[in-house]
Short mmCIF file of C-alpha atoms and ligand atoms in Angstrom, two decimals:
data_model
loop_
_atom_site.label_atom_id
_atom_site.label_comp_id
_atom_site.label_asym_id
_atom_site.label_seq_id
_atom_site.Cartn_x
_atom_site.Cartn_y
_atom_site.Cartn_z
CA UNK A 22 15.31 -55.65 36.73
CA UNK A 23 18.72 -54.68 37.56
CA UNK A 24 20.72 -52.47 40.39
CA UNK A 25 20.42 -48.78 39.22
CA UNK A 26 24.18 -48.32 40.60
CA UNK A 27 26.08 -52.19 40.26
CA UNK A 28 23.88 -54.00 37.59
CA UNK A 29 23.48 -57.00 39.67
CA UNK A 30 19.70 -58.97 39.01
CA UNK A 31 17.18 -57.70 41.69
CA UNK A 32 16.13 -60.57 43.52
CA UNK A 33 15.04 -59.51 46.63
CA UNK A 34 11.68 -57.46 47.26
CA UNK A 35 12.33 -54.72 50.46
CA UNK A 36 8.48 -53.94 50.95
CA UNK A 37 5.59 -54.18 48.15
CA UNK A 38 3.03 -51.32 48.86
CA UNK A 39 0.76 -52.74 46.29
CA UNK A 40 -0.30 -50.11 43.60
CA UNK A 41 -0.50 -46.21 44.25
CA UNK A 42 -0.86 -43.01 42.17
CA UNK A 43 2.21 -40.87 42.02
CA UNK A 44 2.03 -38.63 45.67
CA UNK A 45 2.92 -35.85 44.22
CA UNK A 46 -0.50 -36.30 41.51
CA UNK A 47 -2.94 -33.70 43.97
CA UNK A 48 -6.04 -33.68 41.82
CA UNK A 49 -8.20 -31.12 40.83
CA UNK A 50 -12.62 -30.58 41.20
CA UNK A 51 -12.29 -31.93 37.72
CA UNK A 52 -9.71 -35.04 38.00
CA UNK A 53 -12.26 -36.47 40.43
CA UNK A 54 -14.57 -37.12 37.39
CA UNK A 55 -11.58 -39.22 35.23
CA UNK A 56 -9.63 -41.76 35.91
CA UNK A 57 -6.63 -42.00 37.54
CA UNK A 58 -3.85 -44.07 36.96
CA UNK A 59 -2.06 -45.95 39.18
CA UNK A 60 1.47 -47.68 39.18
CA UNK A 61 2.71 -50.66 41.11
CA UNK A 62 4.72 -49.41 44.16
CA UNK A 63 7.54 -52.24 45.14
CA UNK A 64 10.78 -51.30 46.61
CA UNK A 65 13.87 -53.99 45.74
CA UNK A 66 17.28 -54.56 48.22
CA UNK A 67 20.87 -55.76 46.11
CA UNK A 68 22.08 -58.39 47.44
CA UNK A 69 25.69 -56.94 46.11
CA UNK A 70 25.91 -53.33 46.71
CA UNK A 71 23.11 -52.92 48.68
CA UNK A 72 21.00 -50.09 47.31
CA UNK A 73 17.37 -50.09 48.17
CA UNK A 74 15.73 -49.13 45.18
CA UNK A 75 11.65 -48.59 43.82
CA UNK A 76 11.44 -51.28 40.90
CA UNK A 77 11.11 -49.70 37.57
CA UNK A 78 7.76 -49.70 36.63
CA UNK A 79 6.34 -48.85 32.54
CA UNK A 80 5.69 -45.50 31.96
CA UNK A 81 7.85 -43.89 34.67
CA UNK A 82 8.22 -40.77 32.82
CA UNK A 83 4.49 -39.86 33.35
CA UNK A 84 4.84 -39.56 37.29
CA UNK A 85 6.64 -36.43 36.97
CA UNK A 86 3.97 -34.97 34.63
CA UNK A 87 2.84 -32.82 37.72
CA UNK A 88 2.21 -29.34 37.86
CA UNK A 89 2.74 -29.39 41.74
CA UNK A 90 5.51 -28.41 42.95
CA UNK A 91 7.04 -28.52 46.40
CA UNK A 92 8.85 -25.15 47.50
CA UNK A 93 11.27 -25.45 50.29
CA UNK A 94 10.63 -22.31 51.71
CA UNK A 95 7.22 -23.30 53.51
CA UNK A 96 9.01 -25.01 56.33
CA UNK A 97 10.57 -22.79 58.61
CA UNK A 98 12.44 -25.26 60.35
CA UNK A 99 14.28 -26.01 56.95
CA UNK A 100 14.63 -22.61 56.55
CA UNK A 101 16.51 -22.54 60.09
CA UNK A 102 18.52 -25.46 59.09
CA UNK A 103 19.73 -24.06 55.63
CA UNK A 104 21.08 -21.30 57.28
CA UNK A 105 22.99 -22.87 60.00
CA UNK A 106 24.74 -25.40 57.14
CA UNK A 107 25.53 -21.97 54.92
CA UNK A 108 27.02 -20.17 57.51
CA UNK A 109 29.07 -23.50 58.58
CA UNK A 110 30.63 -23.97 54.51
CA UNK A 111 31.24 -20.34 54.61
CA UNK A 112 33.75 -20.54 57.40
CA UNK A 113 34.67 -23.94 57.30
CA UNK A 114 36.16 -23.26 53.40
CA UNK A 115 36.55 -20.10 53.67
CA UNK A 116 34.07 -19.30 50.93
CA UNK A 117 34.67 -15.97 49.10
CA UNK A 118 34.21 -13.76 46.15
CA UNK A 119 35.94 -16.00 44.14
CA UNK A 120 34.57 -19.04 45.38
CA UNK A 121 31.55 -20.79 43.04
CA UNK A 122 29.08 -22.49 45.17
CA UNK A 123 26.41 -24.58 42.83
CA UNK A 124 23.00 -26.20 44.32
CA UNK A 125 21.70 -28.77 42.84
CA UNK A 126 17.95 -28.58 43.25
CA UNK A 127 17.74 -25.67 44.42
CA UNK A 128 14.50 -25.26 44.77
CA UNK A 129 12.83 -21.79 45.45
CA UNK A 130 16.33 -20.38 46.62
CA UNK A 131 16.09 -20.84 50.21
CA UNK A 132 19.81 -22.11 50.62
CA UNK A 133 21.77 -20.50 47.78
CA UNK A 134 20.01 -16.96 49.33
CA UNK A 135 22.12 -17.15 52.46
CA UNK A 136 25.62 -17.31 50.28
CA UNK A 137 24.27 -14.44 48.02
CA UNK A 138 23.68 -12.21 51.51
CA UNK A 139 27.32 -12.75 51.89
CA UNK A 140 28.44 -11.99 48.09
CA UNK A 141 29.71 -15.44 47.31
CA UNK A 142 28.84 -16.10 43.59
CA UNK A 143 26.11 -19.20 43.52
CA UNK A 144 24.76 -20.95 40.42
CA UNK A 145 21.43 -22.85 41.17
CA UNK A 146 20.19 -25.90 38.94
CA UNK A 147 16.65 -26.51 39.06
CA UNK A 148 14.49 -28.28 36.38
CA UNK A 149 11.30 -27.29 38.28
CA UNK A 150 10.10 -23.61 36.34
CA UNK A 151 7.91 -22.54 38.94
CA UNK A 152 10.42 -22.75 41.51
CA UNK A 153 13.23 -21.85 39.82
CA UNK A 154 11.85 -18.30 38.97
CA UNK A 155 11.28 -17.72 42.35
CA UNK A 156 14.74 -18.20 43.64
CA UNK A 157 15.74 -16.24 40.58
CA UNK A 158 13.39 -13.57 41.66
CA UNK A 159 16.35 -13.50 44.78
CA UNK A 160 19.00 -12.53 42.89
CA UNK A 161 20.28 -16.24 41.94
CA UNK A 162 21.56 -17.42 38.91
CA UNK A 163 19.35 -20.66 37.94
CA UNK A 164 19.97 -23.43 35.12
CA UNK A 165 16.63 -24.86 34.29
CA UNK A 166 17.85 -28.28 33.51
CA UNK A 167 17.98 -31.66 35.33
CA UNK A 168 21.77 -32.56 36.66
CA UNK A 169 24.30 -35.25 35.31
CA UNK A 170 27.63 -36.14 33.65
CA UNK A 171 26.81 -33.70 30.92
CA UNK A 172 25.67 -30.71 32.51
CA UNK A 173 28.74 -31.99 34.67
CA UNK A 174 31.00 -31.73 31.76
CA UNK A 175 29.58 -28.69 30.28
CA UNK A 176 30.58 -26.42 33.40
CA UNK A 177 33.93 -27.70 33.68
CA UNK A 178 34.45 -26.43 30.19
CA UNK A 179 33.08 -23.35 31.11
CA UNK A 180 35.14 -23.15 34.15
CA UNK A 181 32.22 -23.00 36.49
CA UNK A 182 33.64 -26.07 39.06
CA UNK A 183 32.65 -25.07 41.91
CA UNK A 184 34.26 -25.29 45.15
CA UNK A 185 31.15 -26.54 46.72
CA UNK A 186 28.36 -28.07 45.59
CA UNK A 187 25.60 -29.14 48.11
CA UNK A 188 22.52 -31.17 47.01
CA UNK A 189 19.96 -31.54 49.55
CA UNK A 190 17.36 -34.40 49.58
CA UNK A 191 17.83 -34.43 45.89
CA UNK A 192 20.46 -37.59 45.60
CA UNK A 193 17.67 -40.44 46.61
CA UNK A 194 15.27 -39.09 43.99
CA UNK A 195 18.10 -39.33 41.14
CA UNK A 196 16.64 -42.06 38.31
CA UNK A 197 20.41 -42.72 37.48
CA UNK A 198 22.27 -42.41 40.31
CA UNK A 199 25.36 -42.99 38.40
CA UNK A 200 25.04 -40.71 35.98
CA UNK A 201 24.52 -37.75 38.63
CA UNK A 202 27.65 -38.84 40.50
CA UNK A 203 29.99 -38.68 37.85
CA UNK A 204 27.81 -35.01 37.20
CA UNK A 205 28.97 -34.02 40.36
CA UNK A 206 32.72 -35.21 39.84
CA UNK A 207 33.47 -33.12 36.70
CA UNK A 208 31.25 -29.97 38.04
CA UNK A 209 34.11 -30.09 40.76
CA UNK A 210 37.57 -28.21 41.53
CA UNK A 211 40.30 -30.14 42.21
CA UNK A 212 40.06 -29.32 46.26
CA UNK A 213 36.48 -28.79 46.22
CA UNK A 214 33.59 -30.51 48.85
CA UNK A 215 30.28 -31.93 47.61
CA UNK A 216 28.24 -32.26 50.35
CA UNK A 217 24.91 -34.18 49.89
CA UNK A 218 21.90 -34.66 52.78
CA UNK A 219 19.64 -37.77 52.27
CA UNK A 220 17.51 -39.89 54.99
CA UNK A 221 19.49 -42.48 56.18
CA UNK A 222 18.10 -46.11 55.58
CA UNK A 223 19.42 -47.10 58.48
CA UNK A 224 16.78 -44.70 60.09
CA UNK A 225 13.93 -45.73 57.91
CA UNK A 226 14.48 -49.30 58.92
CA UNK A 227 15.16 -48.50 62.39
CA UNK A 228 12.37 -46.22 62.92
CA UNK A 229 9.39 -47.89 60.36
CA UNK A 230 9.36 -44.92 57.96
CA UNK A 231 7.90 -46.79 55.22
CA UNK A 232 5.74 -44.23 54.62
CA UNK A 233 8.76 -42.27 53.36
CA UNK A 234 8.93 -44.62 49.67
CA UNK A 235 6.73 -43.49 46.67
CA UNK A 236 7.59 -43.53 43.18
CA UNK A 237 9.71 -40.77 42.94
CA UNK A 238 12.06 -41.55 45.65
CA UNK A 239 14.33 -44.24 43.57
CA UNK A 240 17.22 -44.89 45.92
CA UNK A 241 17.30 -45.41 49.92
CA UNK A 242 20.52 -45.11 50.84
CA UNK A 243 23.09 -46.49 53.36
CA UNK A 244 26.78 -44.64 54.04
CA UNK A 245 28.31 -48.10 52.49
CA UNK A 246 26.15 -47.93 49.39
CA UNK A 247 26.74 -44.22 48.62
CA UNK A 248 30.31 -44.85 49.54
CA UNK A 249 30.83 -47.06 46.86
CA UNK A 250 29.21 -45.33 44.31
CA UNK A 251 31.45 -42.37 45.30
CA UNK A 252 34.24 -44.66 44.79
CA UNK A 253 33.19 -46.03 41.58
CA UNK A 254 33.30 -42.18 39.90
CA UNK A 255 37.09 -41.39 41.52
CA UNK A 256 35.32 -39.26 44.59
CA UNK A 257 35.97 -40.03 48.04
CA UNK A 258 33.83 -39.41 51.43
CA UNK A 259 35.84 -38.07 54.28
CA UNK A 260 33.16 -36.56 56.62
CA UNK A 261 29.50 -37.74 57.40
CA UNK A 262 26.91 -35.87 59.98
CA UNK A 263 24.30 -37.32 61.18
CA UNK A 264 21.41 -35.04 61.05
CA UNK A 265 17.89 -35.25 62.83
CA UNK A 266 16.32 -34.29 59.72
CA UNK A 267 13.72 -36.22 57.80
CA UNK A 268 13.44 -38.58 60.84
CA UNK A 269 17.27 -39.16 60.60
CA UNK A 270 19.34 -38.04 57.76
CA UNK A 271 23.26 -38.29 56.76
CA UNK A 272 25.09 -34.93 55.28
CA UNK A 273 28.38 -36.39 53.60
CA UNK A 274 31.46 -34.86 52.27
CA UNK A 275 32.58 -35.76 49.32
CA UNK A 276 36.20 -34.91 47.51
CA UNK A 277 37.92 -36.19 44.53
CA UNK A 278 39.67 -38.91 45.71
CA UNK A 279 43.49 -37.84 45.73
CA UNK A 280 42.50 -34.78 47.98
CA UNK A 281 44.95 -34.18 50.59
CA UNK A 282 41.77 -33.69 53.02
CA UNK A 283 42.08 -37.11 54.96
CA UNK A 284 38.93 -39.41 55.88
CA UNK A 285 37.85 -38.88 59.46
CA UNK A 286 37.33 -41.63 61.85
CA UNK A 287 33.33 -41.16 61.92
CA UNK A 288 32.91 -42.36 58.51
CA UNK A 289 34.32 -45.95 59.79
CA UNK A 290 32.41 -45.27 62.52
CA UNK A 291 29.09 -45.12 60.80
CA UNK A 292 29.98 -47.55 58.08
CA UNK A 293 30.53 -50.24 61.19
CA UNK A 294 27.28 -49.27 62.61
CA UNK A 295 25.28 -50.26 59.46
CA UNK A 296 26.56 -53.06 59.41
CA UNK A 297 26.19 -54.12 63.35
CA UNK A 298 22.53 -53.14 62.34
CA UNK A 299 22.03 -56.16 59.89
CA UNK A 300 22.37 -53.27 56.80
CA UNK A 301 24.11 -56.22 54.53
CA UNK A 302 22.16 -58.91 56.00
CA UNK A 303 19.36 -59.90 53.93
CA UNK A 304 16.77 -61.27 56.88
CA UNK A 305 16.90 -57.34 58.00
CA UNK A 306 15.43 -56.25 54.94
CA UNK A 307 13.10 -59.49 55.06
CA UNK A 308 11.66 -58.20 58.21
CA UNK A 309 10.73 -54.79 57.52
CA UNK A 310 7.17 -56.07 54.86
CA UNK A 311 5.80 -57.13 58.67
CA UNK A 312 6.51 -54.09 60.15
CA UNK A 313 5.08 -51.89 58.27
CA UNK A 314 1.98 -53.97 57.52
CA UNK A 315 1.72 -53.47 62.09
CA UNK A 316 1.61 -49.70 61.79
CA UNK A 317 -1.06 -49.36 58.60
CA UNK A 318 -3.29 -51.67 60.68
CA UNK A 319 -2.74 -50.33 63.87
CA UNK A 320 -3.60 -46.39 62.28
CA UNK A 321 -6.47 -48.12 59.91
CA UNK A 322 -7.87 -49.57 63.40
CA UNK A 323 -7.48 -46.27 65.10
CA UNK A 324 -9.77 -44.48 62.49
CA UNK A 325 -11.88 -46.98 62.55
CA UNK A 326 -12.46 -47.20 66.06
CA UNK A 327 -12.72 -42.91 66.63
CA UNK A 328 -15.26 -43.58 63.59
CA UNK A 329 -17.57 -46.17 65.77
CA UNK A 330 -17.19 -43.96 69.04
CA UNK A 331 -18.60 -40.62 66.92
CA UNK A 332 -15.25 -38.83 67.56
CA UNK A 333 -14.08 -36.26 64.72
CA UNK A 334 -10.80 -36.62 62.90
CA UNK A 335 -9.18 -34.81 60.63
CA UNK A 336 -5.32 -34.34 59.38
CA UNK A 337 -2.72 -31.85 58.92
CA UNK A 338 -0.29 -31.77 56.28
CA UNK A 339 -0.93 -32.92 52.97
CA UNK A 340 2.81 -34.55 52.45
CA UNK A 341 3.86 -37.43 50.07
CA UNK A 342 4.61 -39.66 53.24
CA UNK A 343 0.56 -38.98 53.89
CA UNK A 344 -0.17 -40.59 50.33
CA UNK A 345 1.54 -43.81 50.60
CA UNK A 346 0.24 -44.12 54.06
CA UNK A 347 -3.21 -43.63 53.38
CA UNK A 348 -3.21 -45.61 50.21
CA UNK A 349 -1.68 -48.35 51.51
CA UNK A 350 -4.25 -48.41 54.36
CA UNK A 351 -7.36 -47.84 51.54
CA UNK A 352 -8.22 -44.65 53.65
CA UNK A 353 -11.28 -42.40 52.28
CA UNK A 354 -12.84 -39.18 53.04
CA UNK A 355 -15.38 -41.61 55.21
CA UNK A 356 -12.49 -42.24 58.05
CA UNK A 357 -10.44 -38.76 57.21
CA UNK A 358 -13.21 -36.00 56.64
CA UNK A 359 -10.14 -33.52 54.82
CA UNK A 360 -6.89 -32.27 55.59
CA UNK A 361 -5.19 -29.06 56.28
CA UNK A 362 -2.59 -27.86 54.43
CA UNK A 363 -0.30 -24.09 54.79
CA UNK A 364 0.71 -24.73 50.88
CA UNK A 365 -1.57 -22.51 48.88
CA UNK A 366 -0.77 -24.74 45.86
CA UNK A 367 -2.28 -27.99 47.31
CA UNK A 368 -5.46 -26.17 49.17
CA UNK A 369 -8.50 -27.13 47.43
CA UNK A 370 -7.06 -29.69 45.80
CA UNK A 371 -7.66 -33.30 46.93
CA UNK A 372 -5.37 -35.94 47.68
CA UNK A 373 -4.69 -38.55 45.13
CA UNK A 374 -5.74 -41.90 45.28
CA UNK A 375 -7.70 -41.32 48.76
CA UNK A 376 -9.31 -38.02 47.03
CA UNK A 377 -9.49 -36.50 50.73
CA UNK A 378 -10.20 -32.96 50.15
CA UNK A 379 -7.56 -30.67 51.39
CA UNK A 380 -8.14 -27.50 52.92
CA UNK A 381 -6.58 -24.26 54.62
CA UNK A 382 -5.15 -24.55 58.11
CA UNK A 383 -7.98 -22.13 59.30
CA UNK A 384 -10.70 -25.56 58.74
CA UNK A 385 -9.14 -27.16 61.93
CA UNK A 386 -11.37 -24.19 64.18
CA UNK A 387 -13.93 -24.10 62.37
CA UNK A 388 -15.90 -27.06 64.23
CA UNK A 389 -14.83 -29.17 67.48
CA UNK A 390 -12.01 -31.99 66.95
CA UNK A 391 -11.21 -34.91 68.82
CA UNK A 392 -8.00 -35.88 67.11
CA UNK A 393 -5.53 -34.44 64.20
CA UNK A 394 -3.74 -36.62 62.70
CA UNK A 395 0.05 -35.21 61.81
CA UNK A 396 1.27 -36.63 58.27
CA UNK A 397 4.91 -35.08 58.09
CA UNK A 398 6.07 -36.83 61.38
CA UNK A 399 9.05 -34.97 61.18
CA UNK A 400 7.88 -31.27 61.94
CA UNK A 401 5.37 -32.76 64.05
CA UNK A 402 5.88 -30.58 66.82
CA UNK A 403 6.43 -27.51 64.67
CA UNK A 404 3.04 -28.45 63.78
CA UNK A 405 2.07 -28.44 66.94
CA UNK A 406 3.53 -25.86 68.26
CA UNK A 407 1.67 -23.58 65.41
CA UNK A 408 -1.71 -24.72 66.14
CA UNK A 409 -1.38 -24.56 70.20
CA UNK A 410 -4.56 -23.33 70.25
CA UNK A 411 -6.08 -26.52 69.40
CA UNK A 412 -3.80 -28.05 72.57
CA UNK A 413 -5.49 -26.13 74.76
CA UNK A 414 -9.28 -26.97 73.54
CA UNK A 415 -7.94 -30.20 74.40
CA UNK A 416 -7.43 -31.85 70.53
CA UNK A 417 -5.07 -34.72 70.92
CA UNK A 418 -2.53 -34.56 68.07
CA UNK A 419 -1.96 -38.16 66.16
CA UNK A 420 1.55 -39.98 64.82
CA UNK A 421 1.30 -43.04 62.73
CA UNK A 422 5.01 -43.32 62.62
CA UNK A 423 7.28 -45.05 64.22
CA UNK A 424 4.25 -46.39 66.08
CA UNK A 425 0.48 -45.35 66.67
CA UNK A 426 0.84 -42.37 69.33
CA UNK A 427 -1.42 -39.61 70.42
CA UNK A 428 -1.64 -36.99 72.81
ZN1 ZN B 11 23.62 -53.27 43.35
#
């Protein structure tokens, strides 16, 4: 196989999580009685640009044949942070009526929503129906259709560049990253921003978030990798945040590269901390297989062990990161009696691969618990700060991620 972005040969494996159904696949009463495919999971490091990519595996096209679909809206932390970022563009550019700001992915509307309130004209794209008719429902314009150089092309001629485009947690799930980036350089004005939030590999290495790779995440990305593919397309980064988000996520600004806007000293700043932190040394990546192998033994041995003591166990949120975990540890409903889930889409619905039923938040009270075990690390104490009832009757709430901790 070959670099999605620089065509070198893939020679080096990043982490093989052996095979796994897609973890988006939530299976019905009636799924449970067919059979269910699975797909090698295997995540490759360039040796030349190095992009961490998920190696391309036959029949790709199928793990998007889902009818679940994930609507931003159900986290209101991300709600909270939407806003803040809106209301930050808005000044910062001085966003107006005659601005155009375009989403990619925009999900169920809950970023675009926050320029409409101000009457700046938005344009969402969004291949996901469901979805997109709700953020449509809002008030907001939607394209059902997936981003690249020719939707790219096709606004410019319609002389819809916008002067910002955002894209949030959309870029590392892009199957040609390419493509999308020279989407996002002819959907642009001349003095436009493109601003685009992914995790941070840094992060994932730093922190063991291996649980955060499944099929349809294709690219984990470093500030030097997505710099060059910037680069490659005649766009130019001259800003990068660092965000807490996602257990530690980069915002960066993009511009074409002739802008007058000059790079600020925090992108050299971040580009020289990747690389103190081995991110173009190829042991680094070497490393991280024996890692992650620690943690899924160390939470496979904690189940076990509650198991053999007669404690009760069950887990909250039924996220993606929860799939690869629990597949990679073999988990079943014998060590994880269910899970809890606030998305009415996913409750009674079981997960794939483990086929641990999933339930409404309200199962958690209905009998004693010992332990819950907290899937999306990264609104852990959201979660917990929801279900403070159960702190008080003294349940102990479990992370798997960086390292086994309860309390
Ligand atoms: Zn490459």
């Amino acid at each position: 196989m070959k670099c999605r972005y620089c065509s070198s040969e893939l020679a080096h494996t990043f982490l093989d999580l052996g095979f796994a159904p897609p973890s988006n696949a939530y299976l019905t009463k009636d799924d449970l009685a067919k059979p269910e495919k699975y797909y090698p999971l295997k995540v490759m490091v360039c040796d030349q640009c190095w992009l961490v990519q998920t190696e391309d595996c036959a029949q790709a096209d199928e793990l998007f044949d889902s009818s679940y679909a994930y609507f931003s809206s159900t986290s209101r932390g991300w709600l909270e942070h939407a806003k803040q970022y809106a209301e930050m563009m808005m000044q910062e550019l001085y966003l107006d009526q005659n601005s155009l700001v375009i989403e990619v992915a925009a999900n169920d509307g809950y970023l675009l929503k926050n320029f409409l309130e101000k009457k700046i004209p938005c344009l969402g794209i969004e291949p996901t129906a469901s979805t997109a008719r709700v953020a449509e429902a809002l008030g907001i314009p939607v394209l059902q259709e997936f981003f690249g150089e020719k939707l790219g092309n096709q606004l410019a001629q319609e002389g819809r560049q916008a002067d910002l485009i955002t894209g949030n947690n959309v870029y590392a799930h892009v199957p040609d990253i390419n493509d999308f980036t020279r989407g996002l350089k002819a959907a642009l004005k001349p003095a436009g921003t493109i601003t685009l939030e992914f995790p941070h590999l840094m992060r994932l290495i730093e922190f063991n978030q291996f649980d955060t790779i499944y099929h349809e995440h294709f690219s984990y990305l470093s500030l030097n990798t997505v710099s060059q593919i910037f680069n490659s397309v005649g766009l130019r980064i001259w800003n990068v945040d660092e965000l807490p988000t996602h257990g530690g996520s980069l915002r960066i600004y993009g511009c074409h590269e002739g802008d007058a806007q000059q790079t600020l000293p925090v992108v050299q700043v971040i580009l020289e901390m990747e690389k103190e932190r081995g991110l173009q040394d190829l042991s680094v990546y070497r490393a991280f297989q024996e890692k992650a192998d620690a943690i899924k033994n160390d939470f496979l041995q904690f189940l076990i062990t509650q198991k053999k003591l007669g404690k009760k166990v069950a887990a909250y949120g039924a996220a993606a990161k929860g799939n690869t975990l629990l597949n990679y540890a073999g988990v079943k409903s014998d060590l994880l009696p269910f899970v809890c889930d606030a998305a009415a889409a996913k409750q009674n619905k079981f997960m794939p691969g483990s086929h641990i039923p999933i339930m409404k938040p309200e199962a958690l009270f209905k009998e004693p618990l010992d332990f819950v075990v907290i899937f999306p690390w990264n609104i852990a104490e959201e979660i917990r700060e929801q279900n403070s009832p159960l702190v008080q009757a003294g349940v102990q709430f479990v992370t798997a991620i960086p390292s086994l901790k309860y309390s």
